[in-house]
JSON list of C-alpha atoms in Angstrom, two decimals:
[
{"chain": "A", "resi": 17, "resn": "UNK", "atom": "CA", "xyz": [-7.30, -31.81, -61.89]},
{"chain": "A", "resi": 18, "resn": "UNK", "atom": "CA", "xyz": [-8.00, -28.39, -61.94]},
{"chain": "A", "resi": 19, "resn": "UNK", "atom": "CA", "xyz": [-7.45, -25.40, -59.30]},
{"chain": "A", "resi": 20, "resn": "UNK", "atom": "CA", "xyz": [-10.72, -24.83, -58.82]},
{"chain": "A", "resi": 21, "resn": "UNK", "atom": "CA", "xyz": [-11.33, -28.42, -58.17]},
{"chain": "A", "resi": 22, "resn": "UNK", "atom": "CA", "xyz": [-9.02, -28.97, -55.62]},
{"chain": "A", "resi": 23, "resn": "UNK", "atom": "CA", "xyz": [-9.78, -25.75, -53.87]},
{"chain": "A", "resi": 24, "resn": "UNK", "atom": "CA", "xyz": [-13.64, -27.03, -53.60]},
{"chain": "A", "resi": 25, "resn": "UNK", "atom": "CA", "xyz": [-12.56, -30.21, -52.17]},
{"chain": "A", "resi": 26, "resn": "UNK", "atom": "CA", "xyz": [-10.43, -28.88, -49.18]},
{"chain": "A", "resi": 27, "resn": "UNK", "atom": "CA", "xyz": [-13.37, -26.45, -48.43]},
{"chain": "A", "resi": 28, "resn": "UNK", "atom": "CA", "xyz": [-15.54, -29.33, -48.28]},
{"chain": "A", "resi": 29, "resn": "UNK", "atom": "CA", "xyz": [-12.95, -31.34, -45.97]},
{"chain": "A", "resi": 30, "resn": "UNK", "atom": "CA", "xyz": [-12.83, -28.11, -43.74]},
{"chain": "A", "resi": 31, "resn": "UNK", "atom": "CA", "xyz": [-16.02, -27.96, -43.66]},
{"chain": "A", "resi": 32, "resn": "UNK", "atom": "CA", "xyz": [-16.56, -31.86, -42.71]},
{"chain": "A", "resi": 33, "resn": "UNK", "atom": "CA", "xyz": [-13.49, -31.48, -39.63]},
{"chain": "A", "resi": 34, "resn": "UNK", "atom": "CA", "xyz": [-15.44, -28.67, -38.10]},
{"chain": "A", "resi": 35, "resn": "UNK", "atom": "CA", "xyz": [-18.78, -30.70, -37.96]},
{"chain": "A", "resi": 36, "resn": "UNK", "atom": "CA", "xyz": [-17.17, -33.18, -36.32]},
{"chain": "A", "resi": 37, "resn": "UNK", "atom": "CA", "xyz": [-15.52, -31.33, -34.11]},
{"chain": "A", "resi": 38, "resn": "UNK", "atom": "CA", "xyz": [-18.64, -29.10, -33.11]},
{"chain": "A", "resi": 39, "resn": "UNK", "atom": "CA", "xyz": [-20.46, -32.25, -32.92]},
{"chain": "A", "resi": 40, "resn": "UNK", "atom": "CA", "xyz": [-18.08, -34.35, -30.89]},
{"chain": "A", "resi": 41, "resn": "UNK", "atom": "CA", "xyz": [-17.03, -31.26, -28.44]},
{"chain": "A", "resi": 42, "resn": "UNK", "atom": "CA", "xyz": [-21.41, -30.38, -27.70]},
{"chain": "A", "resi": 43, "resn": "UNK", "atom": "CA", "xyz": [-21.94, -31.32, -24.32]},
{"chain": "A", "resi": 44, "resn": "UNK", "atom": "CA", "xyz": [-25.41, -32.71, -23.07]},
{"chain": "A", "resi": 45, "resn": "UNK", "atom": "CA", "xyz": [-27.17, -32.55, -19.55]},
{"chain": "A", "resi": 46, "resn": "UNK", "atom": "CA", "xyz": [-26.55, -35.81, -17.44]},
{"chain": "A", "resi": 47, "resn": "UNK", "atom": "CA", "xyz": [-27.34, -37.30, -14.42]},
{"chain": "A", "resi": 48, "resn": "UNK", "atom": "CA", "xyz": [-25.67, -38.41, -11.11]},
{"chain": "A", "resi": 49, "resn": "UNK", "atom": "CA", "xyz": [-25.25, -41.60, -12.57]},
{"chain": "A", "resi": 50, "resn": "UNK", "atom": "CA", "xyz": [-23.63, -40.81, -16.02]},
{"chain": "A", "resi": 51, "resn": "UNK", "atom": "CA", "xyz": [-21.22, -38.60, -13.82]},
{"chain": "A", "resi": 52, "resn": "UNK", "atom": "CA", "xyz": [-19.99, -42.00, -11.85]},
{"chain": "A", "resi": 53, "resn": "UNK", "atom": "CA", "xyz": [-20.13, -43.43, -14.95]},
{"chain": "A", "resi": 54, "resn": "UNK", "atom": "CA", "xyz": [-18.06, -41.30, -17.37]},
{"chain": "A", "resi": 55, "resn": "UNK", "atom": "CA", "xyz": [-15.12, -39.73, -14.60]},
{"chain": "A", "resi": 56, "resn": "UNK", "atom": "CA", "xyz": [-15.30, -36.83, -16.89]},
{"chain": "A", "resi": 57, "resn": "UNK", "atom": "CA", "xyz": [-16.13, -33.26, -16.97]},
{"chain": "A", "resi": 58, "resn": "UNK", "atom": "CA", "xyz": [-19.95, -32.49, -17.86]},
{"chain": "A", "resi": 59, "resn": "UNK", "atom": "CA", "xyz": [-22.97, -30.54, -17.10]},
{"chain": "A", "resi": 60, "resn": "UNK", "atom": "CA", "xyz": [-25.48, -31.87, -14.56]},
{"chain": "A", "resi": 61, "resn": "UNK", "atom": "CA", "xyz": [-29.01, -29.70, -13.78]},
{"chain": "A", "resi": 62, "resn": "UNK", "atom": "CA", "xyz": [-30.95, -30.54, -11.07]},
{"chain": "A", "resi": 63, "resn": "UNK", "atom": "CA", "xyz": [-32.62, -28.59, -8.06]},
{"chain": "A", "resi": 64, "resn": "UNK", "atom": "CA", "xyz": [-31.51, -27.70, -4.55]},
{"chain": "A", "resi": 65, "resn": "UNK", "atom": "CA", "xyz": [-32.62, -29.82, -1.40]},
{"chain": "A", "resi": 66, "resn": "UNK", "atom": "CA", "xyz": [-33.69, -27.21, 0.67]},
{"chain": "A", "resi": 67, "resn": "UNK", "atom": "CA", "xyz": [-34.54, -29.86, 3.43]},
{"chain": "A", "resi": 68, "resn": "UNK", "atom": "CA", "xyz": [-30.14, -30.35, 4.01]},
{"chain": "A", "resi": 69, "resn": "UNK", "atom": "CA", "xyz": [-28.20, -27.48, 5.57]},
{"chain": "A", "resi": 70, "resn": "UNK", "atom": "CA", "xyz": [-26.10, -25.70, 2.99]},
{"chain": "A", "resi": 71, "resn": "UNK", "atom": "CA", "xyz": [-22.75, -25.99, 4.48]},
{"chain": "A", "resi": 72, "resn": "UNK", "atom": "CA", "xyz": [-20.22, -22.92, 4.03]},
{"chain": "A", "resi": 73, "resn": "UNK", "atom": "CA", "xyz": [-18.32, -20.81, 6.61]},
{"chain": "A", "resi": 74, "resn": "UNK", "atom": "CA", "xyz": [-16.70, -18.13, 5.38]},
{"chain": "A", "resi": 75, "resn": "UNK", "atom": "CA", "xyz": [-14.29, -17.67, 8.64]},
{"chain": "A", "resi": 76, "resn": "UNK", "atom": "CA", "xyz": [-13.26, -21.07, 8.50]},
{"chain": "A", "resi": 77, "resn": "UNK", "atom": "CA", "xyz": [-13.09, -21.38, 4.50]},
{"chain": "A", "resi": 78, "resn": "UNK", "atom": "CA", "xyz": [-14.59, -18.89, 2.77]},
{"chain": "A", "resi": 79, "resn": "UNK", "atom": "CA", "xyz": [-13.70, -20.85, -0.87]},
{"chain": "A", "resi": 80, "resn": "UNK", "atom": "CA", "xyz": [-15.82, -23.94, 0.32]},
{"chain": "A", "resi": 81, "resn": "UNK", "atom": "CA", "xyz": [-19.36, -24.17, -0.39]},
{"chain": "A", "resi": 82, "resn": "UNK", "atom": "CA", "xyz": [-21.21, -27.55, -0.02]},
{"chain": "A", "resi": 83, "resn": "UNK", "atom": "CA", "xyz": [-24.84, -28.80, -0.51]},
{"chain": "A", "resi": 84, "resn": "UNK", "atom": "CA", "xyz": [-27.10, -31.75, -1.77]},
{"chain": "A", "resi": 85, "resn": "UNK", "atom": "CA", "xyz": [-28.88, -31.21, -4.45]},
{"chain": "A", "resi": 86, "resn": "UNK", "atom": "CA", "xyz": [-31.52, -33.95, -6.48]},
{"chain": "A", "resi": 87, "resn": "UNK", "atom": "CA", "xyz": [-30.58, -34.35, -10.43]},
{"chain": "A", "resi": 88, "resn": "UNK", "atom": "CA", "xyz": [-33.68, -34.78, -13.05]},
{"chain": "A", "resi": 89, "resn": "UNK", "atom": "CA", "xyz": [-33.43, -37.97, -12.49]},
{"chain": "A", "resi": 90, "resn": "UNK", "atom": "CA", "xyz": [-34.54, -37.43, -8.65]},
{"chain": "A", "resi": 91, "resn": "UNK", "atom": "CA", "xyz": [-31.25, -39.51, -7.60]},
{"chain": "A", "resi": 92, "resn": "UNK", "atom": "CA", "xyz": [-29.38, -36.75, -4.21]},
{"chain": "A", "resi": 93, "resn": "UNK", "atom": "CA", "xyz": [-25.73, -36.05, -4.29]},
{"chain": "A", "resi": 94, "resn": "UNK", "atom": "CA", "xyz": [-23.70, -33.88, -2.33]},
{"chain": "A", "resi": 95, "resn": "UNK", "atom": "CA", "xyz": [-21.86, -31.11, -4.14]},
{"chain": "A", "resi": 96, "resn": "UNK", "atom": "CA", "xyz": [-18.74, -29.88, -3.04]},
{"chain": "A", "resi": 97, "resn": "UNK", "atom": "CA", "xyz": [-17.83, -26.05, -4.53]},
{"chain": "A", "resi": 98, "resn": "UNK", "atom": "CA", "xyz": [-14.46, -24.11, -4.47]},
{"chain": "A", "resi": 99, "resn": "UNK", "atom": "CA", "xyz": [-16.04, -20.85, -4.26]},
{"chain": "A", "resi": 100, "resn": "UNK", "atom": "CA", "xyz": [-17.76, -18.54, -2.33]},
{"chain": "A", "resi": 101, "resn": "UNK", "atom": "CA", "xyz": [-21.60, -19.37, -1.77]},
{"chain": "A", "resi": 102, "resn": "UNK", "atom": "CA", "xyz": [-23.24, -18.24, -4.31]},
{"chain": "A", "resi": 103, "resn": "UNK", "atom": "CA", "xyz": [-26.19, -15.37, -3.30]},
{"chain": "A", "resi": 104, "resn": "UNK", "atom": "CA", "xyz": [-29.70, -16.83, -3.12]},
{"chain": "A", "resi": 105, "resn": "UNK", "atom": "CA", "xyz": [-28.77, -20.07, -3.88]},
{"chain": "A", "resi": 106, "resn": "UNK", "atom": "CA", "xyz": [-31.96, -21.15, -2.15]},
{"chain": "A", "resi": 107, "resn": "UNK", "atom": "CA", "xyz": [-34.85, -19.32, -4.32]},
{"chain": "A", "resi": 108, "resn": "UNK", "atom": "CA", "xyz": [-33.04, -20.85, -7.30]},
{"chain": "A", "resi": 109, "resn": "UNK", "atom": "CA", "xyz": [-35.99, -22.95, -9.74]},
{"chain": "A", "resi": 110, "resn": "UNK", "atom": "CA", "xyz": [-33.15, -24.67, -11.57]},
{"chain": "A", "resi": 111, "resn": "UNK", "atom": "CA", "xyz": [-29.17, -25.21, -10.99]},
{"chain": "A", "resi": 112, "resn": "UNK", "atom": "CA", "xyz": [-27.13, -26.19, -13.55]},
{"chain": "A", "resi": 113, "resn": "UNK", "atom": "CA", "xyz": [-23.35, -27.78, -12.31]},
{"chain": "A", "resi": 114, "resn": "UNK", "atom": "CA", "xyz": [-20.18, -27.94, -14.46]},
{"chain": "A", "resi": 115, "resn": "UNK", "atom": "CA", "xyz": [-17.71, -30.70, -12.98]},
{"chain": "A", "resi": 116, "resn": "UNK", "atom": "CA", "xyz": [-17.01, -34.21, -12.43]},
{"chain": "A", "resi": 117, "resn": "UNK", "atom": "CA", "xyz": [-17.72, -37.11, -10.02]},
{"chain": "A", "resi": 118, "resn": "UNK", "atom": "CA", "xyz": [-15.29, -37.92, -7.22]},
{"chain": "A", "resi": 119, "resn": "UNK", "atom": "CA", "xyz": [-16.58, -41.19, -5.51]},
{"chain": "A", "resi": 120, "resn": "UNK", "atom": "CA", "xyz": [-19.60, -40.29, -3.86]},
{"chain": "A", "resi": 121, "resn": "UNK", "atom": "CA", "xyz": [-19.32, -36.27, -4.08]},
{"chain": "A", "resi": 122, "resn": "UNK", "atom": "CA", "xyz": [-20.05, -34.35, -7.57]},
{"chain": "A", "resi": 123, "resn": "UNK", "atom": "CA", "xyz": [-17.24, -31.10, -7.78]},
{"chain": "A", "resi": 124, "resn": "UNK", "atom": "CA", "xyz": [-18.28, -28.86, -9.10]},
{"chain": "A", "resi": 125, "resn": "UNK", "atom": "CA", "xyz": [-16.56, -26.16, -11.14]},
{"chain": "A", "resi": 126, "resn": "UNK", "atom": "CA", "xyz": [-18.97, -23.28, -12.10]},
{"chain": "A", "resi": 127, "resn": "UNK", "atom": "CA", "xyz": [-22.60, -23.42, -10.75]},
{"chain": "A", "resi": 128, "resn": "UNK", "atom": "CA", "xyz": [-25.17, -21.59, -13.20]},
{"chain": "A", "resi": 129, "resn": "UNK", "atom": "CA", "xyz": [-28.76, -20.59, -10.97]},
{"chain": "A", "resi": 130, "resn": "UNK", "atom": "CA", "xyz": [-32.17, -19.87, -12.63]},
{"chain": "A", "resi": 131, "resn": "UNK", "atom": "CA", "xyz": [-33.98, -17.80, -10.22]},
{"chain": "A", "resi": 132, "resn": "UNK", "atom": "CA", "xyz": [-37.26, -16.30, -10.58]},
{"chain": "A", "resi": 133, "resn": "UNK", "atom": "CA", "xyz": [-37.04, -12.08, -11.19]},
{"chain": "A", "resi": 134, "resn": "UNK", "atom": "CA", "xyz": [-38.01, -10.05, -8.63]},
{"chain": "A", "resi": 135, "resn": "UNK", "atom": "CA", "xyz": [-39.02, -7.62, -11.12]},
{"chain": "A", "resi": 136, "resn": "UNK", "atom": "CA", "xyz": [-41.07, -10.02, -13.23]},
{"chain": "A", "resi": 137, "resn": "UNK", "atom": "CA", "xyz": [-43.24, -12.99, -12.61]},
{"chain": "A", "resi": 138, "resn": "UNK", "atom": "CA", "xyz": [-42.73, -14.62, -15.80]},
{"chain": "A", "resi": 139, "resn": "UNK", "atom": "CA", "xyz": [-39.03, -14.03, -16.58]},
{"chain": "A", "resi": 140, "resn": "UNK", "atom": "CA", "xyz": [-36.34, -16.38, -15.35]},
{"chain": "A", "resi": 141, "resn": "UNK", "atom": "CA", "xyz": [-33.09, -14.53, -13.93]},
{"chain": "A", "resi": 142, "resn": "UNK", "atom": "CA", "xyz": [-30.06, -16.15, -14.83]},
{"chain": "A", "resi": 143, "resn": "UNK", "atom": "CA", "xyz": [-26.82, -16.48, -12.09]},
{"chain": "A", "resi": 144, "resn": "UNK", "atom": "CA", "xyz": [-23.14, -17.79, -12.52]},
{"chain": "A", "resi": 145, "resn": "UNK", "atom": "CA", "xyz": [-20.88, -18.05, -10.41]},
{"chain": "A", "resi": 146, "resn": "UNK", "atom": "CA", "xyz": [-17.23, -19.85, -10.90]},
{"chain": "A", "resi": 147, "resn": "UNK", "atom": "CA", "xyz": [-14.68, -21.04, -8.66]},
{"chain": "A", "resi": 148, "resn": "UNK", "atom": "CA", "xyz": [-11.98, -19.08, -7.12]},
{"chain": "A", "resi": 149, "resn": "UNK", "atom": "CA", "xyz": [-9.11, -21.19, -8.21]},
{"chain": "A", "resi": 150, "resn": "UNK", "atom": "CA", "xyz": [-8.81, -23.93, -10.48]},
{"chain": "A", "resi": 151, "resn": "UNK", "atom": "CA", "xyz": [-8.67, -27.51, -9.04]},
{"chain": "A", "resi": 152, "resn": "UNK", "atom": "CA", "xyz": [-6.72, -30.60, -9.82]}
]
């Protein structure tokens, strides 16, 4: 076989492992449920219930933030933070949550807000906040 030959067919191997791997490692939006489900880390969007207290008290625990918030599937959880509240939390349109199910509580690791601009009607402002230590 020639050089050139054997060259073209590792780049094409390369190329075939990173497809997979970009393909495999893309994570999706998911529910509640799929959270219960899967026990793994993933992304879950949803919007706040502004109808349930937010719970956080900095003097007490200022890393513990915790409210309820419906997914798009309209199915409430609670959703525990470890991390400072995040700042207008409550005019946030949108919420996306990075983290994992825990029996009945979804903890979350980063928390990404869209809020509407106070500059602009049309344009979406875009928050994230992450925790303030790594958990388990």
């Amino acid at each position: 076989m020639k050089k050139s030959s054997i060259i073209l067919i590792v780049i094409i191997a390369v190329a075939i492992a990173m497809i997979l791997v970009i393909y495999t490692d893309s994570s999706t939006y998911s529910t509640f449920t799929e959270a219960k489900e899967k026990k793994t880390e993933l992304y879950v969007t949803g919007v706040l219930n502004k109808e349930k207290d937010l719970i956080y008290d900095p003097v007490k625990d200022a890393n513990l933030f915790s409210f309820y918030m419906y997914d798009n599937d309209s199915i409430e959880c609670r959703v525990v933070f470890n991390g400072a509240k995040p700042q207008d939390i409550e005019r946030s349109e949108q919420i996306v949550l990075t983290g994992k199910m825990e029996g009945d509580v979804f903890h979350a690791t980063k928390i990404l807000m869209k809020c509407p601009s106070k500059y602009n009607q049309d344009e979406v402002e875009v928050v994230e906040t992450t925790t303030a230590y790594l958990t388990k």
